[in-house]
Coordinates of C-alpha atoms and ligand atoms in Angstrom, one line a residue:
V1 CA 54.4 90.4 127.2
V2 CA 53.8 87.8 124.5
S3 CA 50.3 86.5 123.8
L4 CA 50.0 83.4 121.5
E5 CA 46.3 83.1 121.8
R6 CA 45.7 84.0 118.1
L7 CA 48.2 81.2 117.0
N8 CA 45.3 78.8 117.5
Q9 CA 45.3 77.0 114.2
V10 CA 44.5 73.3 114.4
G11 CA 45.6 71.6 111.1
S12 CA 44.0 68.6 109.6
V13 CA 44.7 65.2 111.1
D14 CA 47.1 63.0 109.2
V15 CA 44.9 59.9 109.5
D16 CA 47.4 57.5 108.1
L17 CA 50.3 58.6 110.3
G18 CA 48.2 59.7 113.4
C19 CA 49.7 63.2 113.6
I20 CA 48.3 66.8 113.7
N21 CA 49.9 70.2 113.3
V22 CA 48.7 72.8 115.8
G23 CA 49.5 76.4 116.7
A24 CA 50.9 77.1 120.2
G25 CA 47.7 79.0 121.2
A26 CA 45.4 76.0 120.3
T27 CA 43.6 74.6 123.4
L28 CA 43.7 71.0 124.6
S29 CA 40.0 70.5 124.1
T30 CA 40.1 71.6 120.4
I31 CA 43.0 69.2 119.8
Q32 CA 41.1 66.4 121.5
A33 CA 38.0 67.1 119.4
A34 CA 39.9 67.2 116.1
A35 CA 41.6 64.0 116.9
A36 CA 38.4 62.3 117.9
S37 CA 36.5 63.4 114.8
N38 CA 39.2 61.6 112.7
G39 CA 39.3 58.3 114.7
W40 CA 42.4 59.1 116.8
M41 CA 42.9 60.4 120.3
F42 CA 45.4 62.9 122.0
G43 CA 47.3 61.0 124.7
V44 CA 47.4 63.8 127.3
D45 CA 44.3 64.9 129.3
L46 CA 44.1 67.5 132.0
A47 CA 41.1 68.9 134.0
S48 CA 42.2 72.4 132.6
R49 CA 41.5 71.1 129.0
E50 CA 39.3 74.1 128.0
S51 CA 41.9 76.7 128.8
A52 CA 45.4 74.9 128.6
S53 CA 47.2 75.9 125.4
V54 CA 49.5 73.5 123.6
G55 CA 52.4 76.1 124.1
G56 CA 51.8 76.1 127.8
M57 CA 51.6 72.4 127.9
I58 CA 54.8 71.9 126.0
A59 CA 56.5 74.6 128.1
T60 CA 55.6 72.9 131.4
N61 CA 55.8 69.3 130.0
A62 CA 52.3 68.9 131.4
G63 CA 51.4 65.4 132.6
G64 CA 47.9 64.9 133.9
L65 CA 45.4 62.1 134.0
R66 CA 46.8 59.6 131.5
V67 CA 50.6 59.6 132.1
V68 CA 50.5 55.9 133.2
Q69 CA 49.1 55.0 129.6
H70 CA 50.6 57.5 127.3
G71 CA 53.4 59.5 129.0
Q72 CA 53.7 63.3 129.5
M73 CA 53.7 66.0 126.8
R74 CA 57.3 65.2 126.0
Q75 CA 56.2 61.8 124.5
Q76 CA 53.7 63.3 122.2
I77 CA 55.8 65.6 120.3
V78 CA 57.0 64.8 116.8
S79 CA 58.6 68.1 116.2
L80 CA 58.1 71.8 117.1
E81 CA 58.9 75.3 115.9
A82 CA 60.2 77.8 118.4
V83 CA 61.6 81.4 118.3
L84 CA 64.7 82.0 120.2
A85 CA 65.7 85.1 122.2
D86 CA 67.6 86.6 119.2
G87 CA 64.7 85.9 116.7
T88 CA 66.2 82.9 115.2
I89 CA 63.4 80.5 114.3
L90 CA 64.1 76.9 115.0
L91 CA 62.0 74.9 112.6
G92 CA 61.5 71.3 113.3
T93 CA 60.4 69.7 110.1
Q94 CA 61.4 66.1 110.8
D95 CA 58.7 63.6 110.5
A96 CA 60.9 60.5 110.6
P97 CA 59.9 58.7 113.9
K98 CA 63.6 57.8 114.6
D99 CA 66.0 60.7 114.8
N100 CA 69.3 60.7 116.4
A101 CA 70.9 63.4 114.3
G102 CA 72.7 65.4 117.1
Y103 CA 71.2 67.0 120.1
D104 CA 67.4 66.9 120.5
L105 CA 66.6 70.6 120.7
A106 CA 62.9 70.0 120.8
Q107 CA 63.2 67.9 124.0
L108 CA 65.3 70.5 125.6
L109 CA 62.7 73.2 124.9
I110 CA 59.9 70.9 126.3
G111 CA 59.6 71.7 130.0
S112 CA 61.8 74.8 129.8
E113 CA 58.9 77.1 130.9
G114 CA 59.5 79.6 128.2
T115 CA 63.2 80.3 129.5
L116 CA 64.9 79.0 126.3
G117 CA 62.5 79.9 123.6
I118 CA 59.0 80.6 122.6
V119 CA 57.1 77.7 121.0
T120 CA 55.0 78.8 118.1
S121 CA 53.7 75.4 116.7
A122 CA 54.0 71.7 117.0
R123 CA 53.4 68.5 115.2
L124 CA 51.8 66.2 117.8
R125 CA 51.6 62.5 117.9
L126 CA 48.2 60.9 118.3
V127 CA 47.3 57.6 119.7
P128 CA 44.5 55.0 118.8
P129 CA 41.4 55.7 120.7
D130 CA 40.4 53.5 123.6
R131 CA 37.6 51.0 122.8
N132 CA 35.8 50.3 126.1
A133 CA 36.6 51.9 129.4
M134 CA 35.6 51.1 132.9
V135 CA 36.1 53.4 136.0
A136 CA 36.2 52.3 139.6
L137 CA 36.6 54.3 142.7
V138 CA 38.3 52.3 145.7
G139 CA 38.7 53.2 149.3
V140 CA 42.0 52.2 150.9
R141 CA 43.6 52.7 154.3
E142 CA 47.1 53.1 152.9
L143 CA 48.4 54.4 149.5
A144 CA 50.9 51.4 149.5
V145 CA 47.9 49.2 149.1
A146 CA 46.7 51.2 146.1
I147 CA 50.2 51.1 144.6
R148 CA 50.3 47.3 144.8
L149 CA 46.8 47.2 143.3
I150 CA 47.7 49.2 140.2
G151 CA 50.9 47.1 139.8
K152 CA 48.5 44.1 139.6
L153 CA 46.2 46.0 137.1
R154 CA 49.1 47.0 134.9
R155 CA 49.9 43.2 134.5
A156 CA 46.2 42.2 134.0
E157 CA 44.5 41.7 130.7
C158 CA 43.5 45.3 130.3
T159 CA 45.3 48.6 130.1
L160 CA 45.6 50.8 133.0
A161 CA 44.7 54.3 131.6
A162 CA 44.6 56.4 134.9
A163 CA 45.1 56.0 138.6
E164 CA 44.3 59.1 140.7
F165 CA 44.3 59.4 144.4
F166 CA 42.9 61.9 146.9
D167 CA 42.4 62.1 150.6
D168 CA 39.3 62.5 152.7
A169 CA 39.6 66.2 153.1
A170 CA 39.5 66.4 149.3
I171 CA 36.4 64.4 148.9
E172 CA 34.7 66.4 151.7
L173 CA 35.3 69.6 149.9
V174 CA 34.1 68.2 146.6
C175 CA 30.9 66.9 148.1
Q176 CA 30.3 70.2 150.0
H177 CA 30.9 72.2 146.8
T178 CA 29.1 70.0 144.2
G179 CA 26.4 68.6 146.5
A180 CA 27.4 65.0 145.4
A181 CA 26.8 62.3 148.0
R182 CA 29.9 60.3 149.4
P183 CA 30.4 57.3 147.2
I184 CA 31.5 54.9 150.0
A185 CA 32.0 55.1 153.7
E186 CA 34.7 57.4 155.0
M187 CA 38.2 56.2 154.3
P188 CA 41.7 57.8 154.6
W189 CA 42.4 57.6 150.9
Y190 CA 40.4 57.0 147.6
V191 CA 41.7 56.0 144.3
V192 CA 39.9 56.5 141.0
I193 CA 41.2 54.1 138.4
E194 CA 40.3 53.8 134.7
C195 CA 41.0 50.6 132.6
V196 CA 40.6 50.3 128.9
G197 CA 40.6 47.4 126.5
D198 CA 38.4 45.1 124.4
Q199 CA 38.0 42.4 127.0
D200 CA 35.2 42.1 129.6
L201 CA 36.7 44.9 131.7
I202 CA 34.5 44.6 134.6
G203 CA 35.3 40.8 134.7
V204 CA 39.0 41.4 134.4
V205 CA 39.1 44.1 137.1
S206 CA 36.8 42.4 139.5
D207 CA 39.1 39.3 139.4
V208 CA 42.1 41.5 140.3
F209 CA 40.1 43.0 143.2
S210 CA 38.9 39.8 144.6
E211 CA 42.4 38.2 144.5
F212 CA 43.7 41.3 146.3
S213 CA 43.3 41.1 150.0
G214 CA 43.7 44.7 150.7
I215 CA 40.4 45.7 149.0
Q216 CA 36.9 45.2 150.7
D217 CA 34.0 44.7 148.4
D218 CA 31.9 47.5 150.0
L219 CA 34.7 49.9 149.4
V220 CA 34.6 49.6 145.6
V221 CA 32.2 51.5 143.3
I222 CA 32.2 50.6 139.5
G223 CA 31.2 53.0 136.9
S224 CA 30.6 51.0 133.8
D225 CA 28.6 53.4 131.6
T226 CA 29.6 57.0 130.6
A227 CA 27.2 58.7 133.1
S228 CA 28.5 56.6 136.0
A229 CA 32.0 56.8 135.1
R230 CA 31.8 60.6 134.8
R231 CA 30.2 60.9 138.3
L232 CA 33.2 59.0 139.8
W233 CA 35.7 61.1 137.8
N234 CA 34.1 64.3 139.2
Y235 CA 35.3 63.3 142.7
R236 CA 38.8 63.7 141.5
E237 CA 38.5 66.4 138.8
R238 CA 36.5 68.9 140.8
I239 CA 39.0 69.1 143.7
T240 CA 40.9 72.1 142.5
E241 CA 37.8 74.2 142.1
S242 CA 36.3 73.0 145.3
I243 CA 39.5 74.2 147.0
A244 CA 39.4 77.5 145.3
R245 CA 35.9 78.1 146.7
V246 CA 37.3 78.0 150.2
G247 CA 40.3 80.3 149.8
V248 CA 43.7 80.8 148.1
A249 CA 45.7 77.7 148.8
H250 CA 49.4 77.4 149.0
K251 CA 50.0 74.8 146.2
L252 CA 53.0 72.5 146.2
D253 CA 53.3 70.0 143.3
V254 CA 55.8 67.4 144.3
G255 CA 57.1 64.0 143.4
I256 CA 57.7 61.4 146.1
P257 CA 59.1 57.8 145.8
R258 CA 55.9 55.8 145.7
F259 CA 56.3 53.5 148.6
K260 CA 57.1 56.6 150.8
L261 CA 53.8 58.3 150.1
D262 CA 52.1 57.2 153.3
S263 CA 55.0 58.4 155.5
F264 CA 55.2 61.5 153.5
A265 CA 51.5 62.3 154.0
A266 CA 51.7 61.7 157.7
K267 CA 54.8 64.0 158.0
V268 CA 53.1 66.8 156.0
R269 CA 50.1 66.6 158.2
A270 CA 52.3 66.7 161.2
S271 CA 54.1 69.7 160.0
I272 CA 50.9 71.5 159.1
S273 CA 49.7 71.1 162.6
G274 CA 52.3 73.6 163.7
F275 CA 50.5 76.3 161.8
D276 CA 47.5 77.8 163.4
S277 CA 44.3 77.4 161.3
A278 CA 46.0 75.7 158.4
S279 CA 44.4 72.6 156.8
V280 CA 45.8 70.4 154.2
T281 CA 44.3 68.5 151.1
L282 CA 46.4 65.9 149.3
F283 CA 45.7 64.4 145.8
G284 CA 47.4 63.5 142.7
H285 CA 48.7 61.0 140.3
L286 CA 49.4 57.7 141.9
N287 CA 51.7 55.8 139.5
E288 CA 54.0 58.8 139.2
G289 CA 54.0 59.5 142.9
N290 CA 53.0 63.0 142.1
V291 CA 51.3 64.7 145.1
H292 CA 49.5 68.1 144.9
V293 CA 49.7 69.4 148.5
N294 CA 47.2 72.2 148.9
V295 CA 47.3 74.1 152.3
L296 CA 44.4 76.4 153.1
G297 CA 44.3 78.9 156.1
V298 CA 47.8 80.5 155.8
D299 CA 48.5 84.0 154.7
R300 CA 49.2 83.7 151.0
H301 CA 52.5 85.7 151.3
D302 CA 53.8 83.6 154.2
E303 CA 56.3 81.1 152.6
K304 CA 57.2 79.2 155.8
I305 CA 54.7 76.5 155.0
D306 CA 56.0 76.1 151.5
D307 CA 59.5 75.9 152.8
A308 CA 58.7 73.2 155.5
V309 CA 56.8 71.0 152.9
L310 CA 59.6 71.4 150.2
R311 CA 62.4 70.6 152.7
L312 CA 60.4 67.5 153.7
V313 CA 60.1 66.5 150.0
A314 CA 64.0 66.7 149.8
E315 CA 64.3 64.6 152.9
F316 CA 62.2 61.9 151.3
G317 CA 64.4 62.0 148.1
G318 CA 61.5 63.5 146.1
N319 CA 61.4 66.5 143.8
V320 CA 60.0 70.0 144.3
A321 CA 58.3 70.3 140.9
A322 CA 56.7 67.2 139.5
E323 CA 54.5 68.5 136.7
H324 CA 53.5 72.2 137.0
G325 CA 57.1 73.4 136.6
V326 CA 59.2 75.6 138.8
G327 CA 58.3 79.1 137.6
R328 CA 59.2 82.0 139.8
A329 CA 57.3 80.7 142.8
K330 CA 59.5 77.6 143.4
S331 CA 62.9 78.8 141.9
A332 CA 64.2 79.5 145.3
W333 CA 63.9 75.8 146.2
L334 CA 65.3 74.2 143.1
H335 CA 68.6 73.5 144.7
L336 CA 66.8 71.0 147.0
S337 CA 66.2 68.8 144.0
R338 CA 69.2 69.5 141.8
T339 CA 73.0 69.3 142.5
P340 CA 75.3 72.3 142.2
E341 CA 76.7 70.6 139.1
E342 CA 73.3 70.2 137.6
L343 CA 72.3 73.8 138.3
R344 CA 75.6 75.0 136.7
T345 CA 74.8 73.1 133.6
M346 CA 71.3 74.4 133.4
R347 CA 72.7 78.0 133.7
A348 CA 75.2 77.3 130.9
I349 CA 72.3 76.0 128.7
K350 CA 70.2 79.1 129.6
F351 CA 73.1 81.4 128.7
A352 CA 73.6 79.6 125.4
F353 CA 70.0 80.1 124.4
D354 CA 69.4 83.5 126.0
P355 CA 72.6 85.4 126.9
K356 CA 70.8 88.6 127.8
G357 CA 68.3 86.8 130.0
I358 CA 65.2 88.2 128.4
L359 CA 63.0 85.1 128.1
N360 CA 60.8 84.6 131.2
P361 CA 63.3 86.3 133.5
G362 CA 63.3 84.9 137.1
A363 CA 61.6 81.7 136.1
V364 CA 63.2 78.2 136.9
L365 CA 66.8 79.6 137.7
V366 CA 67.1 82.4 140.2
Ligands
FAD1 C1 42.0 72.5 137.1 C2 43.4 72.4 136.6 C3 43.9 71.1 136.6 C4 45.2 70.9 136.1 N1 45.7 69.7 136.1 C5 46.9 69.5 135.6 C6 47.5 68.1 135.5 O1 46.8 67.2 135.9 N2 48.7 68.0 135.1 C7 49.5 69.1 134.6 O2 50.6 68.9 134.3 N3 49.0 70.4 134.7 C8 47.7 70.5 135.2 N4 47.3 71.8 135.3 C9 48.1 73.0 134.9 C10 48.3 72.8 133.4 O3 49.7 72.5 133.4 C11 48.2 74.1 132.6 O4 46.8 74.3 132.5 C12 48.9 74.0 131.2 O5 49.9 72.9 131.1 C13 49.6 75.1 130.8 O6 48.9 75.6 129.8 P1 48.6 77.2 129.9 O7 48.2 77.6 128.5 O8 47.6 77.5 130.9 O9 50.0 77.9 130.2 P2 50.4 79.2 131.0 O10 50.0 79.0 132.4 O11 50.0 80.3 130.3 O12 52.0 79.1 130.9 C14 52.7 78.2 131.6 C15 54.2 78.4 131.5 O13 54.5 78.1 130.1 C16 55.1 79.3 129.5 N5 54.6 79.3 128.1 C17 53.3 79.4 127.8 N6 53.1 79.3 126.4 C18 54.3 79.2 126.0 C19 54.9 79.0 124.7 N7 54.1 79.0 123.6 N8 56.3 79.0 124.4 C20 57.0 79.0 125.6 N9 56.6 79.1 126.8 C21 55.3 79.2 127.1 C22 54.7 80.5 130.4 O14 55.4 81.6 130.2 C23 54.6 79.9 131.8 O15 55.9 79.9 132.3 C24 46.0 72.1 135.7 C25 45.5 73.4 135.8 C26 44.1 73.5 136.3 C27 43.7 74.9 136.3

């Protein structure tokens, strides 16, 4: 067992280049604070910001709330240092933004879930901070409407920074757990969007909403100051803890072609109804078609429900691991998203890096 908790150094921010060197054990919140106090921002944000380490985020290529604006962890790495299975230290010292000198080993390690090497430190790219932000919560009957809405917002005179969705079961659990009131009348789906920019954001976003026939005025709440924006974000960010209060959920983190999200949700609910006392909560990252399927009320060791949902994902042309990785729990289903040729190539890469199979055995590849 390797713990990197003490590799938690956070170097000084290079204010001219917008970069920071950090140890693998540094948490996301400490990086965000260091960037902010130097006039920069880190482009990835997760609700687990207090506990998520940069090493874990690199290993899982974490996504989170701002992928639509800044991409996943992969896009934030300038270079990294890693230790291979035989003790070799790969030292990424490059600071030139363009680099096509051979294979990109850092990018291969990102998202490899500790199966190819142990990340010990990284040089991270920072982004300019957002000036003004406005948050809106919108109720919609279909996710297809919300997808067209964010398509319009991406072309409007503001920057779409986040677009998160959740179903009525999710908001009900959050309201029960936190005591918050429902923000709007009951709807099948809710979307929290955040737009940033220097313009009159409320004016720009309101114009988009009013031109958009799928959105009713009484199904929109706007949070224009920090406190009201935080209140709206809580409906999304407190879903995971609200589910955990009820029981241990089966958690599937899947990617679905975006215009198939509504029919996927309907099929998941239909297949759950075949399991006595099971209930499902659906939420996730809209622009990436990333759905967190959480099923409560099923024995935690009974994998039939996982199998049913992941086979459905494959039927929809989706992927069985969108942002949390494959780990050991989902490795038996990786073949649903990858061809035999791809799996063979992955095994060859694993063997080249770790011929004795000592790094995270059983994770990703069975
Ligand atoms: C409330 C909540 C919300 C979340 N929201 C999101 C979200 O929106 N998007 C998202 O992508 N994730 C999300 N996550 C999960 C998130 O991915 C993890 O919190 C984080 O990315 C992993 O960091 P960790 O330090 O917890 O890693 P761990 O869980 O400790 O490790 C994750 C994997 O990486 C490997 N690993 C860890 N460190 C290293 C290293 N230094 N070198 C090589 N391998 C390593 C481990 O062996 C393991 O396989 C959420 C989690 C919670 C609890």
